[in-house]
Each structure stands twice: as structure tokens, then as C-alpha cells.
PDB file of C-alpha atoms and ligand atoms in Angstrom:
ATOM      1  CA  MET X   1      -1.417 -23.329  -8.492  1.00  0.00           C
ATOM      2  CA  GLN X   2      -2.086 -21.750  -5.113  1.00  0.00           C
ATOM      3  CA  LEU X   3      -3.780 -18.374  -4.852  1.00  0.00           C
ATOM      4  CA  TYR X   4      -2.599 -15.514  -2.670  1.00  0.00           C
ATOM      5  CA  VAL X   5      -4.279 -12.143  -2.377  1.00  0.00           C
ATOM      6  CA  ASP X   6      -2.093  -9.170  -3.305  1.00  0.00           C
ATOM      7  CA  SER X   7      -3.443  -6.479  -1.000  1.00  0.00           C
ATOM      8  CA  ALA X   8      -2.930  -4.548   2.220  1.00  0.00           C
ATOM      9  CA  ASN X   9      -6.628  -3.817   2.641  1.00  0.00           C
ATOM     10  CA  LEU X  10      -8.064  -5.669   5.646  1.00  0.00           C
ATOM     11  CA  THR X  11     -11.637  -5.699   4.352  1.00  0.00           C
ATOM     12  CA  GLU X  12     -10.543  -7.258   1.057  1.00  0.00           C
ATOM     13  CA  ILE X  13      -8.183  -9.694   2.756  1.00  0.00           C
ATOM     14  CA  ARG X  14     -10.770 -10.799   5.326  1.00  0.00           C
ATOM     15  CA  HIS X  15     -13.383 -11.400   2.633  1.00  0.00           C
ATOM     16  CA  ALA X  16     -10.893 -13.269   0.427  1.00  0.00           C
ATOM     17  CA  ALA X  17      -9.797 -15.406   3.383  1.00  0.00           C
ATOM     18  CA  ALA X  18     -13.402 -16.121   4.422  1.00  0.00           C
ATOM     19  CA  MET X  19     -14.089 -17.680   1.007  1.00  0.00           C
ATOM     20  CA  GLY X  20     -11.592 -20.396   1.885  1.00  0.00           C
ATOM     21  CA  PHE X  21      -9.418 -20.629  -1.222  1.00  0.00           C
ATOM     22  CA  ILE X  22      -6.615 -18.199  -0.356  1.00  0.00           C
ATOM     23  CA  SER X  23      -3.426 -19.543   1.178  1.00  0.00           C
ATOM     24  CA  GLY X  24      -1.419 -16.368   1.561  1.00  0.00           C
ATOM     25  CA  VAL X  25      -1.136 -12.623   1.201  1.00  0.00           C
ATOM     26  CA  THR X  26       1.539 -10.427  -0.346  1.00  0.00           C
ATOM     27  CA  THR X  27       1.953  -6.796   0.602  1.00  0.00           C
ATOM     28  CA  ASN X  28       4.278  -4.125  -0.703  1.00  0.00           C
ATOM     29  CA  PRO X  29       5.019  -0.491   0.241  1.00  0.00           C
ATOM     30  CA  SER X  30       2.680   0.883  -2.461  1.00  0.00           C
ATOM     31  CA  LEU X  31      -0.222  -1.291  -1.291  1.00  0.00           C
ATOM     32  CA  LEU X  32       0.381  -0.231   2.340  1.00  0.00           C
ATOM     33  CA  ALA X  33       0.527   3.425   1.270  1.00  0.00           C
ATOM     34  CA  LYS X  34      -3.034   3.173  -0.111  1.00  0.00           C
ATOM     35  CA  GLU X  35      -4.419   2.367   3.353  1.00  0.00           C
ATOM     36  CA  ASP X  36      -5.553   4.786   6.064  1.00  0.00           C
ATOM     37  CA  PRO X  37      -2.396   6.713   7.088  1.00  0.00           C
ATOM     38  CA  SER X  38      -3.540   6.698  10.725  1.00  0.00           C
ATOM     39  CA  LEU X  39      -3.139   2.900  10.848  1.00  0.00           C
ATOM     40  CA  ASP X  40      -0.063   1.585  12.600  1.00  0.00           C
ATOM     41  CA  ILE X  41       1.866  -0.525  10.045  1.00  0.00           C
ATOM     42  CA  LYS X  42       2.869  -3.192  12.540  1.00  0.00           C
ATOM     43  CA  SER X  43      -0.712  -3.634  13.820  1.00  0.00           C
ATOM     44  CA  LEU X  44      -2.067  -3.673  10.280  1.00  0.00           C
ATOM     45  CA  LEU X  45       0.410  -6.373   9.230  1.00  0.00           C
ATOM     46  CA  LEU X  46      -0.406  -8.427  12.343  1.00  0.00           C
ATOM     47  CA  ASP X  47      -4.134  -8.166  11.541  1.00  0.00           C
ATOM     48  CA  ILE X  48      -3.458  -9.110   7.917  1.00  0.00           C
ATOM     49  CA  HIS X  49      -1.433 -12.134   8.975  1.00  0.00           C
ATOM     50  CA  ALA X  50      -4.057 -13.212  11.511  1.00  0.00           C
ATOM     51  CA  SER X  51      -6.794 -12.887   8.862  1.00  0.00           C
ATOM     52  CA  VAL X  52      -5.115 -15.167   6.340  1.00  0.00           C
ATOM     53  CA  GLY X  53      -3.377 -17.522   8.745  1.00  0.00           C
ATOM     54  CA  GLY X  54      -0.941 -18.557   6.016  1.00  0.00           C
ATOM     55  CA  HIS X  55       1.905 -17.073   4.014  1.00  0.00           C
ATOM     56  CA  THR X  56       2.378 -13.354   4.648  1.00  0.00           C
ATOM     57  CA  SER X  57       5.056 -11.480   2.693  1.00  0.00           C
ATOM     58  CA  VAL X  58       6.272  -8.209   4.187  1.00  0.00           C
ATOM     59  CA  GLU X  59       8.610  -6.053   2.115  1.00  0.00           C
ATOM     60  CA  VAL X  60      11.676  -4.205   3.377  1.00  0.00           C
ATOM     61  CA  VAL X  61      12.331  -0.635   2.229  1.00  0.00           C
ATOM     62  CA  SER X  62      16.066  -0.357   2.870  1.00  0.00           C
ATOM     63  CA  THR X  63      18.357  -0.513  -0.143  1.00  0.00           C
ATOM     64  CA  ASP X  64      21.492  -1.711   1.662  1.00  0.00           C
ATOM     65  CA  THR X  65      22.037  -5.248   2.938  1.00  0.00           C
ATOM     66  CA  ASP X  66      22.500  -4.327   6.613  1.00  0.00           C
ATOM     67  CA  GLY X  67      19.390  -2.168   6.591  1.00  0.00           C
ATOM     68  CA  MET X  68      17.343  -4.945   4.964  1.00  0.00           C
ATOM     69  CA  LEU X  69      18.570  -7.446   7.542  1.00  0.00           C
ATOM     70  CA  ARG X  70      17.766  -5.057  10.405  1.00  0.00           C
ATOM     71  CA  GLU X  71      14.238  -4.618   9.036  1.00  0.00           C
ATOM     72  CA  ALA X  72      13.850  -8.370   8.531  1.00  0.00           C
ATOM     73  CA  ASP X  73      14.837  -9.025  12.144  1.00  0.00           C
ATOM     74  CA  GLU X  74      12.321  -6.440  13.346  1.00  0.00           C
ATOM     75  CA  ILE X  75       9.501  -7.907  11.220  1.00  0.00           C
ATOM     76  CA  LEU X  76      10.330 -11.363  12.590  1.00  0.00           C
ATOM     77  CA  THR X  77       9.829 -10.063  16.141  1.00  0.00           C
ATOM     78  CA  TRP X  78       6.272  -9.082  15.063  1.00  0.00           C
ATOM     79  CA  PHE X  79       5.528 -12.601  13.779  1.00  0.00           C
ATOM     80  CA  PRO X  80       8.208 -15.229  13.267  1.00  0.00           C
ATOM     81  CA  GLU X  81       6.394 -16.913  10.339  1.00  0.00           C
ATOM     82  CA  ALA X  82       6.782 -13.783   8.169  1.00  0.00           C
ATOM     83  CA  THR X  83       8.229 -14.161   4.697  1.00  0.00           C
ATOM     84  CA  ILE X  84      10.647 -11.298   4.073  1.00  0.00           C
ATOM     85  CA  LYS X  85      10.150  -9.659   0.685  1.00  0.00           C
ATOM     86  CA  ILE X  86      13.388  -8.357  -0.761  1.00  0.00           C
ATOM     87  CA  PRO X  87      13.897  -6.345  -3.961  1.00  0.00           C
ATOM     88  CA  PHE X  88      16.044  -7.873  -6.687  1.00  0.00           C
ATOM     89  CA  ILE X  89      19.121  -5.669  -6.391  1.00  0.00           C
ATOM     90  CA  PRO X  90      22.690  -6.760  -5.551  1.00  0.00           C
ATOM     91  CA  ALA X  91      22.326  -5.668  -1.907  1.00  0.00           C
ATOM     92  CA  GLY X  92      19.061  -7.606  -1.771  1.00  0.00           C
ATOM     93  CA  LEU X  93      20.660 -10.800  -3.047  1.00  0.00           C
ATOM     94  CA  ALA X  94      23.251 -10.648  -0.255  1.00  0.00           C
ATOM     95  CA  ALA X  95      20.404 -10.192   2.262  1.00  0.00           C
ATOM     96  CA  VAL X  96      18.553 -13.173   0.759  1.00  0.00           C
ATOM     97  CA  ARG X  97      21.663 -15.353   1.131  1.00  0.00           C
ATOM     98  CA  ASN X  98      22.076 -14.274   4.765  1.00  0.00           C
ATOM     99  CA  LEU X  99      18.404 -14.957   5.576  1.00  0.00           C
ATOM    100  CA  ALA X 100      18.432 -18.281   3.690  1.00  0.00           C
ATOM    101  CA  ASN X 101      21.470 -19.402   5.691  1.00  0.00           C
ATOM    102  CA  ARG X 102      19.438 -18.691   8.850  1.00  0.00           C
ATOM    103  CA  GLY X 103      16.415 -20.624   7.528  1.00  0.00           C
ATOM    104  CA  ILE X 104      14.275 -17.499   7.118  1.00  0.00           C
ATOM    105  CA  PRO X 105      11.893 -17.558   4.117  1.00  0.00           C
ATOM    106  CA  THR X 106      12.317 -14.838   1.497  1.00  0.00           C
ATOM    107  CA  ASN X 107      10.267 -13.640  -1.459  1.00  0.00           C
ATOM    108  CA  VAL X 108      12.426 -11.902  -4.072  1.00  0.00           C
ATOM    109  CA  THR X 109      10.377  -9.235  -5.744  1.00  0.00           C
ATOM    110  CA  LEU X 110      10.535  -7.078  -8.891  1.00  0.00           C
ATOM    111  CA  LEU X 111      11.687  -9.883 -11.191  1.00  0.00           C
ATOM    112  CA  PHE X 112      11.034  -9.365 -14.884  1.00  0.00           C
ATOM    113  CA  THR X 113      13.088 -12.117 -16.542  1.00  0.00           C
ATOM    114  CA  ALA X 114      13.718 -15.810 -16.032  1.00  0.00           C
ATOM    115  CA  ASN X 115      17.439 -15.050 -15.646  1.00  0.00           C
ATOM    116  CA  GLN X 116      16.679 -12.758 -12.714  1.00  0.00           C
ATOM    117  CA  ALA X 117      14.528 -15.510 -11.182  1.00  0.00           C
ATOM    118  CA  LEU X 118      17.358 -18.032 -11.649  1.00  0.00           C
ATOM    119  CA  ILE X 119      19.827 -15.718  -9.900  1.00  0.00           C
ATOM    120  CA  ALA X 120      17.386 -15.127  -7.024  1.00  0.00           C
ATOM    121  CA  ALA X 121      16.900 -18.900  -6.658  1.00  0.00           C
ATOM    122  CA  ASN X 122      20.680 -19.384  -6.500  1.00  0.00           C
ATOM    123  CA  ALA X 123      20.887 -16.731  -3.774  1.00  0.00           C
ATOM    124  CA  GLY X 124      18.538 -18.952  -1.750  1.00  0.00           C
ATOM    125  CA  ALA X 125      15.132 -17.336  -2.388  1.00  0.00           C
ATOM    126  CA  THR X 126      12.208 -19.352  -1.099  1.00  0.00           C
ATOM    127  CA  TYR X 127       9.862 -17.553  -3.516  1.00  0.00           C
ATOM    128  CA  VAL X 128      10.589 -15.686  -6.766  1.00  0.00           C
ATOM    129  CA  SER X 129       7.972 -13.132  -7.850  1.00  0.00           C
ATOM    130  CA  VAL X 130       7.780 -12.566 -11.604  1.00  0.00           C
ATOM    131  CA  PHE X 131       5.850  -9.373 -12.437  1.00  0.00           C
ATOM    132  CA  LEU X 132       3.937 -10.069 -15.632  1.00  0.00           C
ATOM    133  CA  GLY X 133       1.447  -7.185 -15.704  1.00  0.00           C
ATOM    134  CA  ARG X 134       4.172  -4.543 -15.637  1.00  0.00           C
ATOM    135  CA  LEU X 135       5.856  -6.320 -18.588  1.00  0.00           C
ATOM    136  CA  ASP X 136       2.581  -6.307 -20.539  1.00  0.00           C
ATOM    137  CA  ASP X 137       2.302  -2.579 -19.716  1.00  0.00           C
ATOM    138  CA  ILE X 138       5.481  -1.958 -21.740  1.00  0.00           C
ATOM    139  CA  SER X 139       4.446  -4.187 -24.658  1.00  0.00           C
ATOM    140  CA  THR X 140       6.484  -7.199 -23.518  1.00  0.00           C
ATOM    141  CA  ASP X 141       4.923 -10.639 -23.066  1.00  0.00           C
ATOM    142  CA  GLY X 142       4.672 -11.047 -19.294  1.00  0.00           C
ATOM    143  CA  VAL X 143       3.277 -14.590 -19.390  1.00  0.00           C
ATOM    144  CA  GLN X 144       6.299 -15.639 -21.459  1.00  0.00           C
ATOM    145  CA  ALA X 145       8.589 -14.595 -18.582  1.00  0.00           C
ATOM    146  CA  VAL X 146       6.592 -16.884 -16.248  1.00  0.00           C
ATOM    147  CA  ARG X 147       6.633 -19.682 -18.866  1.00  0.00           C
ATOM    148  CA  ASP X 148      10.433 -19.373 -19.320  1.00  0.00           C
ATOM    149  CA  THR X 149      10.940 -19.430 -15.548  1.00  0.00           C
ATOM    150  CA  ALA X 150       8.759 -22.528 -15.123  1.00  0.00           C
ATOM    151  CA  GLU X 151      10.588 -24.285 -17.978  1.00  0.00           C
ATOM    152  CA  ILE X 152      13.994 -23.645 -16.356  1.00  0.00           C
ATOM    153  CA  TRP X 153      12.604 -24.891 -13.023  1.00  0.00           C
ATOM    154  CA  ASP X 154      11.433 -28.123 -14.707  1.00  0.00           C
ATOM    155  CA  VAL X 155      14.752 -28.712 -16.466  1.00  0.00           C
ATOM    156  CA  HIS X 156      16.842 -28.155 -13.348  1.00  0.00           C
ATOM    157  CA  GLY X 157      14.463 -29.218 -10.570  1.00  0.00           C
ATOM    158  CA  LEU X 158      14.802 -25.919  -8.704  1.00  0.00           C
ATOM    159  CA  GLU X 159      13.031 -25.689  -5.361  1.00  0.00           C
ATOM    160  CA  SER X 160      12.083 -22.004  -5.069  1.00  0.00           C
ATOM    161  CA  GLN X 161       8.371 -21.423  -5.561  1.00  0.00           C
ATOM    162  CA  ILE X 162       7.440 -19.320  -8.594  1.00  0.00           C
ATOM    163  CA  ILE X 163       4.933 -16.579  -7.777  1.00  0.00           C
ATOM    164  CA  ALA X 164       3.170 -14.957 -10.718  1.00  0.00           C
ATOM    165  CA  ALA X 165       2.783 -11.335  -9.584  1.00  0.00           C
ATOM    166  CA  SER X 166       1.430  -8.110 -11.024  1.00  0.00           C
ATOM    167  CA  ILE X 167      -1.679  -9.938 -12.221  1.00  0.00           C
ATOM    168  CA  ARG X 168      -4.107  -7.619 -13.983  1.00  0.00           C
ATOM    169  CA  HIS X 169      -7.073  -9.762 -15.101  1.00  0.00           C
ATOM    170  CA  PRO X 170      -8.527 -13.315 -14.995  1.00  0.00           C
ATOM    171  CA  ILE X 171      -6.818 -14.366 -18.252  1.00  0.00           C
ATOM    172  CA  HIS X 172      -3.461 -13.726 -16.565  1.00  0.00           C
ATOM    173  CA  LEU X 173      -4.487 -16.263 -13.884  1.00  0.00           C
ATOM    174  CA  LEU X 174      -5.406 -18.849 -16.498  1.00  0.00           C
ATOM    175  CA  GLU X 175      -2.201 -18.328 -18.457  1.00  0.00           C
ATOM    176  CA  CYS X 176       0.000 -18.433 -15.344  1.00  0.00           C
ATOM    177  CA  ALA X 177      -1.610 -21.692 -14.206  1.00  0.00           C
ATOM    178  CA  LYS X 178      -0.955 -23.191 -17.655  1.00  0.00           C
ATOM    179  CA  ALA X 179       2.602 -21.814 -17.662  1.00  0.00           C
ATOM    180  CA  GLY X 180       3.436 -23.649 -14.427  1.00  0.00           C
ATOM    181  CA  ALA X 181       3.533 -20.908 -11.768  1.00  0.00           C
ATOM    182  CA  HIS X 182       3.223 -22.459  -8.295  1.00  0.00           C
ATOM    183  CA  ILE X 183       1.362 -19.452  -6.891  1.00  0.00           C
ATOM    184  CA  ALA X 184      -0.468 -16.449  -8.330  1.00  0.00           C
ATOM    185  CA  THR X 185      -0.691 -13.425  -6.076  1.00  0.00           C
ATOM    186  CA  THR X 186      -3.824 -11.743  -7.269  1.00  0.00           C
ATOM    187  CA  PRO X 187      -5.573  -8.442  -6.564  1.00  0.00           C
ATOM    188  CA  TYR X 188      -8.927  -8.859  -4.786  1.00  0.00           C
ATOM    189  CA  LYS X 189     -10.732  -7.360  -7.781  1.00  0.00           C
ATOM    190  CA  VAL X 190      -9.294 -10.019 -10.113  1.00  0.00           C
ATOM    191  CA  LEU X 191     -10.216 -12.793  -7.653  1.00  0.00           C
ATOM    192  CA  MET X 192     -13.808 -11.544  -7.636  1.00  0.00           C
ATOM    193  CA  GLN X 193     -13.830 -11.208 -11.441  1.00  0.00           C
ATOM    194  CA  SER X 194     -12.583 -14.796 -11.678  1.00  0.00           C
ATOM    195  CA  ILE X 195     -15.376 -16.074  -9.420  1.00  0.00           C
ATOM    196  CA  LYS X 196     -18.117 -14.298 -11.334  1.00  0.00           C
ATOM    197  CA  HIS X 197     -19.759 -15.975 -14.343  1.00  0.00           C
ATOM    198  CA  PRO X 198     -23.115 -14.892 -15.811  1.00  0.00           C
ATOM    199  CA  LEU X 199     -24.130 -18.518 -16.449  1.00  0.00           C
ATOM    200  CA  THR X 200     -23.459 -19.419 -12.793  1.00  0.00           C
ATOM    201  CA  ASP X 201     -25.677 -16.521 -11.666  1.00  0.00           C
ATOM    202  CA  ALA X 202     -28.387 -17.280 -14.223  1.00  0.00           C
ATOM    203  CA  GLY X 203     -28.230 -20.995 -13.412  1.00  0.00           C
ATOM    204  CA  LEU X 204     -28.620 -20.380  -9.678  1.00  0.00           C
ATOM    205  CA  ALA X 205     -31.520 -17.961 -10.258  1.00  0.00           C
ATOM    206  CA  ALA X 206     -33.280 -20.631 -12.364  1.00  0.00           C
ATOM    207  CA  PHE X 207     -32.668 -23.376  -9.761  1.00  0.00           C
ATOM    208  CA  LEU X 208     -34.062 -21.183  -6.978  1.00  0.00           C
ATOM    209  CA  LYS X 209     -37.082 -20.148  -9.040  1.00  0.00           C
ATOM    210  CA  ASP X 210     -37.854 -23.804  -9.921  1.00  0.00           C
ATOM    211  CA  HIS X 211     -37.415 -24.818  -6.282  1.00  0.00           C
ATOM    212  CA  GLU X 212     -39.847 -22.116  -5.148  1.00  0.00           C
ATOM    213  CA  ALA X 213     -42.375 -23.139  -7.807  1.00  0.00           C
ATOM    214  CA  MET X 214     -42.123 -26.793  -6.731  1.00  0.00           C
ATOM    215  CA  MET X 215     -42.592 -25.865  -3.066  1.00  0.00           C
ATOM    216  CA  ALA X 216     -45.585 -23.699  -3.958  1.00  0.00           C
ATOM    217  CA  LYS X 217     -47.199 -26.665  -5.755  1.00  0.00           C
ATOM    218  CA  LYS X 218     -46.619 -28.888  -2.732  1.00  0.00           C
ATOM    219  CA  SER X 219     -48.266 -26.471  -0.291  1.00  0.00           C
TER     220      SER X 219
HETATM  221  C1  E4P C   1       3.846  -8.679  -5.831  1.00  0.00           C
HETATM  222  O1  E4P C   1       4.140  -9.250  -4.800  1.00  0.00           O
HETATM  223  C2  E4P C   1       3.460  -7.264  -5.925  1.00  0.00           C
HETATM  224  O2  E4P C   1       2.910  -6.866  -4.693  1.00  0.00           O
HETATM  225  C3  E4P C   1       2.414  -6.976  -6.952  1.00  0.00           C
HETATM  226  O3  E4P C   1       1.958  -8.136  -7.604  1.00  0.00           O
HETATM  227  C4  E4P C   1       2.707  -5.816  -7.837  1.00  0.00           C
HETATM  228  O4  E4P C   1       1.674  -5.652  -8.745  1.00  0.00           O
HETATM  229  P1  E4P C   1       1.394  -4.296  -9.537  1.00  0.00           P
HETATM  230  O5  E4P C   1       2.219  -4.315 -10.789  1.00  0.00           O
HETATM  231  O6  E4P C   1      -0.069  -4.346  -9.842  1.00  0.00           O
HETATM  232  O7  E4P C   1       1.760  -3.153  -8.628  1.00  0.00           O
END
């Protein structure tokens, strides 16, 4: 399972990218709205893309097909490798089909069931983003939606990549990897929580202390 960072914060994204295990970044309008309002969105997205050097999903905000396609074409003039993130609504599906026919990668967002993911895949989505945390928030098993999606993909050999999205904590990462998600787009905080282990820190402290003691004896 590949790891993307789900963020629009350049400091977080640059640090995540510098650690070497991130292969993409997903943004959305809410994440962009948390950043400094004086920042120019286009420049910010270009900096984000340059920082990761891999997959970068940029979401449209129109709710009609023509508007989504106009936005997609503008984003593609900023950087042609962009993946266009489209909400799962009927107008969005038509936009996904149009973009797929032109060979432009799409990430269909706001999916909450395997059926929705299946429909998005049939519309030509390159990526389908299943939001598990928001399902857990309303007392529904979010990991099960990812598991169901992955099972359907296995049965039918579908090609769209399954992104586990709306990740809230490290156990979500573990469960999504076991469930068969191809990618988990993960908040920076959860990436850092997943790196941290008290035994790793204690083990390193002991190794360094023993090394220093050995060097002291030698001198
Ligand atoms: C996915 O691409 C979305 O940006 C994201 O995972 C949404 O997560 P949230 O439920 O924490 O807002």
C-alpha cells in the first residue's frame, strides 16, 4: 500500500516528502482553506506538487459538468501531471468519463460505499477515494467499506486504484493495508504517529549510550 499525505500545508508536505516514503499528496478545498489566505492557490499547488514530485490531486469546486471540465483544463495548464479530483455526484461522473476519454487521471472523492466506488470505476476513474473516518464518525464501519471495495476489485479485476481516505489514526492505516487498499492518503499527524514507537526511541537511546560508554573506555 502506497502512502500519500493528505494536506495542503507546505511545511508538513515538505517534511513528509523529505522522509522519502510518500508518493503523492491529496488536497481538497477544506484543506486549502486552512492555509494562509494571502497565499495564491495556484502558486501553493505548484509548490506542493514540486515538493512531492509524484501524484498530486487537485479538487474542482464546480457542481456542473462543464464547470468541472473548465476547472480541470485550467489546473492542467498549471501542471499537466495533475490528477483531477471530482466529487461523486452525477455531474461529476460525466466529467470523469470526459476526462478519462482524454486520458486525464481522475480521483473520485466523497465515496462512502463500495457500490459508489464501483460506479466511479465504471465512469473511468483512475482513483476511487473511500472515506472511512467520516463513516466511523457516524457509527458505521469505515474499514468495512474499504474491505468491500477491495473484495469487488479482486473478484472483477478492476483497474482503478483504491485510496483509503479520511484516515484518523494509525490503526486505520493498518486496517486499510490489510483490507487491500492500494493507497492510504494520510494526515501528516497520523504519519508521524505511525512512525513513533517508544521502544524505538528507548532502543536508540540505549544504543547511543552504550556506544558513548564504549568510546569513553577506548580513549
Ligand atoms: C481525501 O482525499 C480527503 O482529502 C480527506 O481524506 C478527507 O478527510 P477528512 O474526513 O479528515 O476531512
